[in-house]
Amino acid sequence: MGTNPSQATVQNSPLERIKTIAEKMFADAKGSHSWEHTLRVFQLCERIGVKAGADMAVVLTAAYLHDIGRCYQDASNGRICHAEKGAELAAPLIEPLDLSKHQKENILHCIRSHRFRGRTPPRTIEARVLFDADKLDAIGAVGIARAFQFAGEVGARLHNSRSNIEDTRAYSEEDTGYREFRVKLSKIHERILTAEGKRLAADRHAYMCAFFDRFLAEHAGEL
Ligand SMILES: [Fe+2]
Ligand SMILES: [Fe+2]
């Protein structure tokens, strides 16, 4: 049975080829930073990007490539910045694409500026869309699930009601889902940049706050 022509076009489109190359770079990735995160970010970019009037060829290519430097950051214990490294690795991959020089530079800027604590702030609409999509995936119900998954990966406890959050360390037994929420996730909604991103972030933030209120109450035997 042959492949029908429209299917062949989709499978061989430049974006699909970028997707295939990018996915291979996640072969050894851990659960909380796996390829699935990139697929969720891609979907959010589709939604936020259209509403923001972004150049979708730029946004979607950058979405697939934004975390390809992750394994280098993990292997170097954080010395290498995965956003900077990702842009370096992406440059030769996007070179053959039928896009303008300006679009290619924008893709690299999107990748370089997507990080939470990055040195480069997102300057273009496309970079702001990717930044928001990436941050949104860290909050809400998915954010909670990822926080506990990450805690499991570093061998953390489910919760410690006796510890003072300010005195606990990352990557330790005390790096619990609740610690991640207090230290990082609860502040993310303040940094979102686009109108649609802000709307989604407010909803996800409220859900997360309600979840942890309930979690603490159940953990204390109050509910
Ligand atoms: Fe990232
Ligand atoms: Fe990401």
Coordinates of N, CA and C and ligand atoms in Angstrom, one line a residue:
M1 N 0.8 -1.2 0.0 CA 0.0 0.0 0.0 C 0.9 1.3 0.0
G2 N 0.7 2.1 -1.0 CA 1.5 3.3 -1.1 C 1.0 4.4 -0.1
T3 N 1.9 5.4 0.1 CA 1.5 6.5 1.0 C 0.8 7.6 0.1
N4 N -0.3 8.1 0.5 CA -1.0 9.1 -0.3 C -0.2 10.4 -0.3
P5 N -0.3 11.1 -1.4 CA 0.6 12.3 -1.6 C 0.5 13.3 -0.5
S6 N -0.7 13.6 0.0 CA -0.8 14.6 1.1 C -0.1 14.2 2.4
Q7 N -0.2 12.8 2.6 CA 0.5 12.3 3.8 C 2.0 12.4 3.7
A8 N 2.5 12.1 2.5 CA 3.9 12.2 2.2 C 4.4 13.6 2.4
T9 N 3.6 14.6 2.0 CA 4.0 16.0 2.1 C 4.1 16.4 3.6
V10 N 3.1 15.9 4.4 CA 3.1 16.3 5.8 C 4.4 15.6 6.5
Q11 N 4.6 14.3 6.2 CA 5.7 13.6 6.8 C 7.0 14.2 6.4
N12 N 7.1 14.7 5.2 CA 8.4 15.2 4.8 C 8.6 16.7 4.8
S13 N 7.6 17.4 5.5 CA 7.7 18.8 5.6 C 8.9 19.2 6.4
P14 N 9.5 20.4 6.2 CA 10.7 20.8 6.9 C 10.4 20.8 8.4
L15 N 9.2 21.2 8.9 CA 8.9 21.1 10.3 C 8.9 19.7 10.8
E16 N 8.4 18.8 10.1 CA 8.4 17.4 10.5 C 9.8 16.8 10.6
R17 N 10.7 17.2 9.7 CA 12.1 16.8 9.7 C 12.8 17.3 10.9
I18 N 12.5 18.6 11.2 CA 13.1 19.2 12.4 C 12.6 18.4 13.7
K19 N 11.3 18.1 13.7 CA 10.8 17.4 14.8 C 11.5 16.0 15.0
T20 N 11.7 15.3 13.9 CA 12.4 14.0 14.0 C 13.8 14.1 14.5
I21 N 14.5 15.1 14.0 CA 15.9 15.3 14.5 C 15.9 15.7 16.0
A22 N 15.0 16.6 16.4 CA 15.0 17.1 17.7 C 14.6 15.9 18.7
E23 N 13.6 15.1 18.3 CA 13.2 14.0 19.2 C 14.3 13.1 19.5
K24 N 15.2 12.8 18.5 CA 16.3 11.9 18.7 C 17.3 12.4 19.8
M25 N 17.3 13.7 20.0 CA 18.2 14.3 21.0 C 17.7 14.2 22.4
F26 N 16.5 13.5 22.6 CA 15.9 13.3 23.9 C 16.0 11.9 24.3
A27 N 16.7 11.0 23.6 CA 16.7 9.6 23.9 C 17.0 9.2 25.3
D28 N 17.9 10.0 26.0 CA 18.3 9.7 27.4 C 17.7 10.6 28.4
A29 N 16.7 11.4 27.9 CA 16.2 12.5 28.8 C 15.3 11.9 30.0
K30 N 15.4 12.5 31.1 CA 14.6 12.1 32.3 C 13.1 12.5 32.1
G31 N 12.2 11.9 32.8 CA 10.8 12.1 32.7 C 10.3 13.5 32.7
S32 N 10.8 14.3 33.8 CA 10.2 15.6 33.9 C 10.7 16.6 32.9
H33 N 11.8 16.3 32.2 CA 12.3 17.1 31.1 C 12.4 16.3 29.8
S34 N 11.4 15.4 29.6 CA 11.4 14.6 28.4 C 10.9 15.3 27.2
W35 N 10.9 14.5 26.1 CA 10.4 15.0 24.8 C 8.9 15.4 24.9
E36 N 8.2 14.7 25.8 CA 6.7 15.0 26.0 C 6.5 16.5 26.4
H37 N 7.5 17.0 27.1 CA 7.4 18.5 27.5 C 7.4 19.3 26.2
T38 N 8.3 19.0 25.3 CA 8.5 19.7 24.1 C 7.2 19.7 23.3
L39 N 6.5 18.5 23.2 CA 5.3 18.4 22.5 C 4.2 19.2 23.1
R40 N 4.1 19.3 24.5 CA 3.1 20.2 25.1 C 3.4 21.6 24.8
V41 N 4.7 22.0 24.9 CA 5.1 23.4 24.6 C 4.7 23.7 23.2
F42 N 4.9 22.8 22.2 CA 4.5 23.0 20.8 C 3.0 23.3 20.7
Q43 N 2.2 22.6 21.4 CA 0.7 22.8 21.4 C 0.3 24.1 21.9
L44 N 1.0 24.5 23.0 CA 0.7 25.8 23.6 C 1.2 27.0 22.7
C45 N 2.3 26.7 22.0 CA 2.8 27.7 21.1 C 1.8 27.9 19.9
E46 N 1.2 26.8 19.5 CA 0.2 26.9 18.4 C -1.0 27.8 18.9
R47 N -1.4 27.6 20.1 CA -2.6 28.4 20.6 C -2.2 29.8 20.9
I48 N -1.1 30.1 21.6 CA -0.8 31.4 22.0 C -0.2 32.2 20.8
G49 N 0.5 31.5 19.9 CA 1.1 32.2 18.8 C 0.1 32.7 17.8
V50 N -0.9 32.0 17.5 CA -2.0 32.5 16.6 C -2.6 33.7 17.2
K51 N -3.0 33.7 18.5 CA -3.6 34.8 19.1 C -2.7 36.1 19.2
A52 N -1.4 35.8 19.3 CA -0.5 36.9 19.4 C -0.1 37.5 18.0
G53 N -0.5 36.8 16.9 CA -0.2 37.2 15.6 C 1.3 37.0 15.2
A54 N 1.8 35.9 15.8 CA 3.3 35.6 15.6 C 3.5 34.9 14.3
D55 N 4.8 34.9 13.8 CA 5.2 34.2 12.7 C 5.3 32.7 13.1
M56 N 4.3 31.9 12.7 CA 4.2 30.6 13.2 C 5.3 29.6 12.7
A57 N 5.9 29.9 11.5 CA 7.0 29.1 11.1 C 8.2 29.2 12.0
V58 N 8.4 30.4 12.5 CA 9.5 30.7 13.5 C 9.2 30.1 14.8
V59 N 7.9 30.3 15.3 CA 7.6 29.9 16.7 C 7.6 28.3 16.8
L60 N 7.0 27.7 15.8 CA 6.9 26.2 15.8 C 8.2 25.5 15.6
T61 N 9.1 26.0 14.8 CA 10.4 25.5 14.6 C 11.2 25.6 15.9
A62 N 11.1 26.8 16.5 CA 11.8 27.1 17.8 C 11.2 26.2 18.9
A63 N 9.9 25.9 18.9 CA 9.3 25.1 19.9 C 9.9 23.7 19.9
Y64 N 10.1 23.1 18.7 CA 10.7 21.7 18.7 C 12.1 21.7 19.1
L65 N 12.8 22.8 18.8 CA 14.3 22.8 19.1 C 14.7 23.4 20.5
H66 N 13.7 24.0 21.2 CA 14.1 24.9 22.3 C 14.9 24.2 23.4
D67 N 14.7 22.9 23.6 CA 15.4 22.2 24.7 C 16.4 21.2 24.2
I68 N 16.9 21.3 23.0 CA 17.8 20.2 22.5 C 19.2 20.3 23.2
G69 N 19.5 21.4 23.9 CA 20.7 21.5 24.6 C 20.6 20.9 26.0
R70 N 19.5 20.5 26.4 CA 19.2 20.0 27.8 C 20.2 19.0 28.3
C71 N 20.5 17.9 27.5 CA 21.4 16.9 27.9 C 22.8 17.4 28.2
Y72 N 23.2 18.5 27.5 CA 24.5 19.1 27.8 C 24.5 19.8 29.2
Q73 N 23.4 20.4 29.5 CA 23.3 21.1 30.8 C 23.3 20.0 31.9
D74 N 22.5 19.0 31.8 CA 22.5 17.9 32.8 C 23.8 17.2 33.0
A75 N 24.5 16.9 31.8 CA 25.8 16.2 31.9 C 26.9 17.1 32.5
S76 N 26.7 18.5 32.5 CA 27.7 19.4 33.0 C 27.3 19.9 34.4
N77 N 26.3 19.3 35.0 CA 25.8 19.7 36.3 C 25.4 21.2 36.3
G78 N 24.9 21.7 35.2 CA 24.4 23.0 35.1 C 25.4 24.1 34.7
R79 N 26.7 23.7 34.4 CA 27.7 24.7 34.0 C 27.4 25.2 32.6
I80 N 26.9 24.3 31.7 CA 26.5 24.7 30.4 C 25.0 25.1 30.4
C81 N 24.7 26.3 29.8 CA 23.3 26.7 29.8 C 22.6 26.1 28.6
H82 N 21.5 25.4 28.8 CA 20.9 24.6 27.7 C 20.3 25.5 26.7
A83 N 19.9 26.7 27.0 CA 19.4 27.7 26.1 C 20.4 28.2 25.1
E84 N 21.6 28.5 25.6 CA 22.7 29.0 24.8 C 23.2 27.8 23.9
K85 N 23.4 26.6 24.5 CA 23.9 25.5 23.8 C 22.8 25.0 22.8
G86 N 21.6 25.1 23.1 CA 20.5 24.8 22.2 C 20.5 25.6 20.9
A87 N 20.8 26.9 21.1 CA 20.8 27.8 19.9 C 22.0 27.5 19.0
E88 N 23.1 27.1 19.7 CA 24.4 26.7 19.0 C 24.1 25.5 18.1
L89 N 23.4 24.5 18.7 CA 23.1 23.2 18.1 C 22.1 23.4 17.0
A90 N 21.2 24.3 17.2 CA 20.1 24.5 16.2 C 20.5 25.3 14.9
A91 N 21.5 26.1 15.0 CA 22.0 26.9 13.9 C 22.2 26.1 12.6
P92 N 23.0 25.0 12.6 CA 23.2 24.2 11.4 C 21.9 23.5 11.0
L93 N 21.0 23.2 11.9 CA 19.8 22.4 11.6 C 18.8 23.3 10.8
I94 N 18.8 24.6 11.1 CA 17.8 25.4 10.5 C 18.4 26.1 9.2
E95 N 19.7 26.0 9.0 CA 20.3 26.6 7.9 C 19.7 26.2 6.5
P96 N 19.4 24.9 6.3 CA 18.8 24.6 5.0 C 17.3 24.9 4.8
L97 N 16.7 25.4 5.9 CA 15.2 25.7 5.8 C 14.9 26.9 4.8
D98 N 13.8 26.8 4.2 CA 13.4 27.9 3.2 C 12.8 29.1 4.0
L99 N 13.6 29.7 4.8 CA 13.2 30.8 5.6 C 14.2 32.0 5.4
S100 N 13.8 33.2 5.7 CA 14.7 34.3 5.5 C 15.7 34.3 6.6
K101 N 16.8 35.1 6.4 CA 17.9 35.3 7.4 C 17.3 35.8 8.7
H102 N 16.4 36.8 8.6 CA 15.7 37.4 9.7 C 15.0 36.3 10.5
Q103 N 14.2 35.5 9.8 CA 13.5 34.4 10.5 C 14.4 33.4 11.2
K104 N 15.5 33.1 10.6 CA 16.4 32.1 11.2 C 17.1 32.7 12.4
E105 N 17.4 34.0 12.4 CA 18.0 34.7 13.5 C 16.9 34.7 14.7
N106 N 15.7 34.9 14.3 CA 14.6 35.0 15.3 C 14.4 33.6 16.0
I107 N 14.5 32.5 15.2 CA 14.4 31.2 15.8 C 15.5 31.0 16.8
L108 N 16.7 31.4 16.5 CA 17.9 31.2 17.4 C 17.6 32.1 18.7
H109 N 17.1 33.3 18.4 CA 16.8 34.2 19.6 C 15.7 33.6 20.5
C110 N 14.7 33.0 19.9 CA 13.6 32.3 20.7 C 14.3 31.3 21.6
I111 N 15.1 30.4 21.0 CA 15.7 29.3 21.8 C 16.6 29.9 22.9
R112 N 17.4 30.9 22.6 CA 18.4 31.5 23.5 C 17.7 32.1 24.7
S113 N 16.5 32.7 24.4 CA 15.9 33.6 25.4 C 14.7 32.9 26.2
H114 N 14.5 31.5 26.0 CA 13.4 30.9 26.6 C 13.5 30.5 28.0
R115 N 14.8 30.6 28.5 CA 15.0 30.1 29.9 C 14.5 31.0 31.0
F116 N 14.1 30.4 32.1 CA 13.5 31.2 33.2 C 14.5 32.2 33.8
R117 N 15.8 31.7 33.9 CA 16.8 32.6 34.5 C 17.8 33.0 33.4
G118 N 17.4 33.0 32.2 CA 18.4 33.2 31.1 C 18.9 34.6 31.1
R119 N 20.1 34.8 30.4 CA 20.7 36.1 30.4 C 20.0 37.0 29.3
T120 N 19.4 36.3 28.3 CA 18.9 37.1 27.1 C 17.3 37.2 27.3
P121 N 16.8 38.4 27.5 CA 15.3 38.5 27.6 C 14.6 38.3 26.2
P122 N 13.4 37.8 26.1 CA 12.8 37.6 24.8 C 12.3 38.9 24.3
R123 N 12.9 39.3 23.1 CA 12.7 40.6 22.5 C 11.6 40.6 21.4
T124 N 11.4 39.5 20.7 CA 10.4 39.4 19.6 C 9.1 38.8 20.1
I125 N 8.0 39.0 19.3 CA 6.7 38.4 19.7 C 6.9 36.9 19.7
E126 N 7.6 36.3 18.8 CA 7.8 34.9 18.7 C 8.5 34.3 19.9
A127 N 9.5 35.1 20.4 CA 10.3 34.6 21.6 C 9.4 34.7 22.8
R128 N 8.6 35.7 22.9 CA 7.6 35.9 24.0 C 6.6 34.7 24.1
V129 N 6.2 34.3 22.9 CA 5.2 33.2 22.8 C 5.9 31.9 23.3
L130 N 7.1 31.6 22.8 CA 7.8 30.4 23.3 C 8.1 30.5 24.8
F131 N 8.5 31.6 25.3 CA 8.8 31.8 26.7 C 7.6 31.5 27.5
D132 N 6.4 32.0 27.1 CA 5.2 31.8 27.9 C 4.8 30.3 27.8
A133 N 4.8 29.7 26.6 CA 4.4 28.3 26.5 C 5.3 27.4 27.4
D134 N 6.6 27.7 27.4 CA 7.5 26.9 28.2 C 7.2 27.1 29.7
K135 N 6.9 28.3 30.1 CA 6.6 28.5 31.5 C 5.3 27.9 31.9
L136 N 4.3 28.0 31.0 CA 2.9 27.5 31.3 C 3.0 26.0 31.6
D137 N 3.9 25.3 30.9 CA 4.0 23.9 31.1 C 4.6 23.5 32.5
A138 N 5.1 24.5 33.2 CA 5.6 24.2 34.6 C 4.6 24.5 35.6
I139 N 3.4 25.0 35.3 CA 2.4 25.3 36.3 C 1.0 24.6 35.9
G140 N 0.0 24.8 36.8 CA -1.2 24.2 36.6 C -1.1 22.7 37.0
A141 N -2.1 21.9 36.6 CA -2.1 20.5 36.9 C -0.9 19.7 36.4
V142 N -0.5 20.1 35.1 CA 0.7 19.5 34.6 C 2.0 19.9 35.4
G143 N 2.0 21.2 35.8 CA 3.1 21.6 36.6 C 3.2 20.9 37.9
I144 N 2.1 20.6 38.6 CA 2.1 19.9 39.8 C 2.6 18.4 39.6
A145 N 2.1 17.8 38.5 CA 2.5 16.5 38.2 C 4.0 16.4 37.9
R146 N 4.5 17.4 37.2 CA 5.9 17.4 36.9 C 6.8 17.7 38.1
A147 N 6.3 18.5 39.1 CA 7.0 18.8 40.3 C 7.2 17.5 41.1
F148 N 6.1 16.7 41.2 CA 6.2 15.5 42.0 C 7.1 14.4 41.2
Q149 N 7.0 14.4 39.9 CA 7.8 13.5 39.1 C 9.3 13.8 39.3
F150 N 9.6 15.1 39.3 CA 11.0 15.6 39.5 C 11.5 15.2 40.9
A151 N 10.6 15.4 41.9 CA 10.9 15.1 43.3 C 11.2 13.6 43.4
G152 N 10.4 12.8 42.7 CA 10.7 11.3 42.7 C 12.0 11.0 42.1
E153 N 12.4 11.7 41.0 CA 13.7 11.5 40.3 C 14.9 11.8 41.2
V154 N 14.7 12.8 42.1 CA 15.9 13.1 43.0 C 15.7 12.4 44.4
G155 N 14.8 11.6 44.5 CA 14.6 10.8 45.7 C 14.0 11.6 46.9
A156 N 13.3 12.6 46.6 CA 12.7 13.5 47.7 C 11.5 12.8 48.3
R157 N 11.2 13.3 49.5 CA 10.0 12.8 50.3 C 8.7 13.3 49.6
L158 N 7.6 12.8 50.0 CA 6.3 13.3 49.5 C 6.1 14.7 50.1
H159 N 6.4 14.9 51.3 CA 6.2 16.2 52.0 C 6.9 16.2 53.3
N160 N 7.3 17.4 53.8 CA 7.9 17.4 55.2 C 7.3 18.7 55.8
S161 N 6.3 18.5 56.7 CA 5.6 19.7 57.3 C 6.5 20.3 58.3
R162 N 7.5 19.7 58.8 CA 8.4 20.3 59.8 C 9.5 21.1 59.3
S163 N 9.8 21.0 58.0 CA 11.0 21.7 57.5 C 10.6 23.2 57.1
N164 N 11.6 24.1 57.3 CA 11.4 25.5 56.9 C 11.9 25.5 55.4
I165 N 11.0 25.9 54.5 CA 11.2 25.9 53.1 C 12.5 26.7 52.8
E166 N 12.7 27.8 53.4 CA 13.9 28.7 53.1 C 15.3 27.9 53.4
D167 N 15.2 27.0 54.4 CA 16.4 26.3 54.8 C 16.7 25.0 54.0
T168 N 15.8 24.6 53.1 CA 15.9 23.3 52.4 C 16.7 23.5 51.1
R169 N 17.3 22.5 50.6 CA 18.2 22.5 49.4 C 17.6 21.8 48.3
A170 N 17.9 22.3 47.1 CA 17.4 21.7 45.8 C 18.2 20.4 45.7
Y171 N 17.6 19.4 44.9 CA 18.2 18.1 44.6 C 18.5 17.3 45.9
S172 N 17.8 17.6 47.0 CA 18.0 16.9 48.3 C 16.7 16.1 48.6
E173 N 16.7 15.4 49.7 CA 15.5 14.6 50.1 C 14.4 15.6 50.4
E174 N 14.7 16.9 50.7 CA 13.7 17.9 51.0 C 13.2 18.7 49.8
D175 N 13.7 18.3 48.6 CA 13.3 19.0 47.4 C 11.9 18.4 46.9
T176 N 10.9 18.7 47.7 CA 9.6 18.1 47.5 C 8.8 18.9 46.5
G177 N 7.6 18.3 46.1 CA 6.7 19.0 45.2 C 6.3 20.4 45.8
Y178 N 6.0 20.4 47.1 CA 5.5 21.6 47.7 C 6.6 22.6 47.8
R179 N 7.9 22.2 48.0 CA 9.0 23.1 48.0 C 9.1 23.8 46.6
E180 N 9.0 23.0 45.6 CA 9.1 23.5 44.2 C 8.0 24.5 43.9
F181 N 6.8 24.2 44.4 CA 5.7 25.2 44.3 C 6.0 26.5 45.0
R182 N 6.5 26.4 46.2 CA 6.7 27.7 47.0 C 7.9 28.5 46.5
V183 N 9.0 27.8 46.1 CA 10.2 28.5 45.7 C 10.1 29.0 44.3
K184 N 9.5 28.2 43.4 CA 9.5 28.6 42.0 C 8.1 28.7 41.3
L185 N 7.3 27.6 41.3 CA 6.1 27.6 40.5 C 5.1 28.7 40.9
S186 N 5.0 29.1 42.2 CA 4.0 30.1 42.6 C 4.4 31.5 42.1
K187 N 5.6 31.7 41.6 CA 6.0 33.0 41.1 C 5.9 33.1 39.5
I188 N 5.8 32.0 38.9 CA 5.9 32.0 37.4 C 4.8 32.9 36.7
H189 N 3.6 32.8 37.2 CA 2.5 33.6 36.6 C 2.8 35.1 36.5
E190 N 3.7 35.6 37.3 CA 4.0 37.1 37.3 C 4.9 37.4 36.1
R191 N 5.5 36.4 35.6 CA 6.5 36.6 34.5 C 6.0 36.4 33.1
I192 N 4.8 36.0 33.0 CA 4.2 35.7 31.6 C 4.0 37.0 30.8
L193 N 4.3 37.0 29.5 CA 4.4 38.2 28.7 C 3.2 38.5 27.8
T194 N 2.6 37.5 27.2 CA 1.5 37.7 26.2 C 0.1 37.7 26.9
A195 N -0.9 38.3 26.2 CA -2.2 38.4 26.8 C -2.8 37.0 27.0
E196 N -2.8 36.2 25.9 CA -3.3 34.8 26.1 C -2.6 34.0 27.1
G197 N -1.3 34.2 27.1 CA -0.4 33.5 28.1 C -0.8 33.9 29.5
K198 N -1.1 35.2 29.7 CA -1.5 35.6 31.1 C -2.8 35.1 31.5
R199 N -3.7 34.9 30.5 CA -5.1 34.4 30.8 C -4.9 32.9 31.3
L200 N -4.2 32.2 30.5 CA -4.0 30.7 30.9 C -3.2 30.6 32.2
A201 N -2.2 31.5 32.4 CA -1.4 31.4 33.6 C -2.2 31.7 34.9
A202 N -3.1 32.7 34.8 CA -4.0 33.0 35.9 C -4.8 31.8 36.3
D203 N -5.4 31.1 35.3 CA -6.2 29.9 35.6 C -5.4 28.8 36.2
R204 N -4.2 28.5 35.6 CA -3.4 27.5 36.1 C -2.8 27.8 37.5
H205 N -2.5 29.0 37.7 CA -2.0 29.4 39.1 C -3.0 29.2 40.1
A206 N -4.3 29.6 39.8 CA -5.4 29.4 40.8 C -5.6 28.0 41.1
Y207 N -5.5 27.1 40.1 CA -5.7 25.7 40.3 C -4.6 25.1 41.2
M208 N -3.4 25.6 40.9 CA -2.2 25.1 41.7 C -2.3 25.5 43.2
C209 N -2.7 26.7 43.4 CA -2.9 27.2 44.8 C -3.9 26.4 45.5
A210 N -5.1 26.1 44.9 CA -6.2 25.4 45.5 C -5.7 23.9 45.8
F211 N -4.9 23.4 44.8 CA -4.4 22.0 45.0 C -3.5 21.9 46.3
F212 N -2.6 22.9 46.4 CA -1.6 22.8 47.5 C -2.3 23.1 48.9
D213 N -3.3 24.0 48.9 CA -4.1 24.2 50.1 C -4.7 22.9 50.6
R214 N -5.3 22.2 49.6 CA -6.0 21.0 49.9 C -5.0 19.9 50.3
F215 N -3.8 19.9 49.7 CA -2.8 18.9 49.9 C -2.3 19.1 51.4
L216 N -2.0 20.3 51.8 CA -1.5 20.6 53.1 C -2.6 20.2 54.2
A217 N -3.9 20.5 53.9 CA -5.0 20.1 54.8 C -5.1 18.6 54.9
E218 N -5.0 17.9 53.8 CA -5.2 16.5 53.9 C -3.9 15.9 54.6
H219 N -2.8 16.4 54.3 CA -1.5 15.9 54.9 C -1.6 16.0 56.4
A220 N -2.2 17.1 56.9 CA -2.3 17.4 58.3 C -3.5 16.7 58.9
G221 N -4.3 15.9 58.1 CA -5.4 15.1 58.6 C -6.6 16.0 58.9
E222 N -6.7 17.2 58.3 CA -7.8 18.1 58.5 C -9.0 17.9 57.6
L223 N -8.8 17.2 56.6 CA -9.9 16.9 55.6 C -10.0 15.4 55.4
Ligands
FE1 FE 14.3 24.9 28.5
FE2 FE 11.3 23.7 27.8

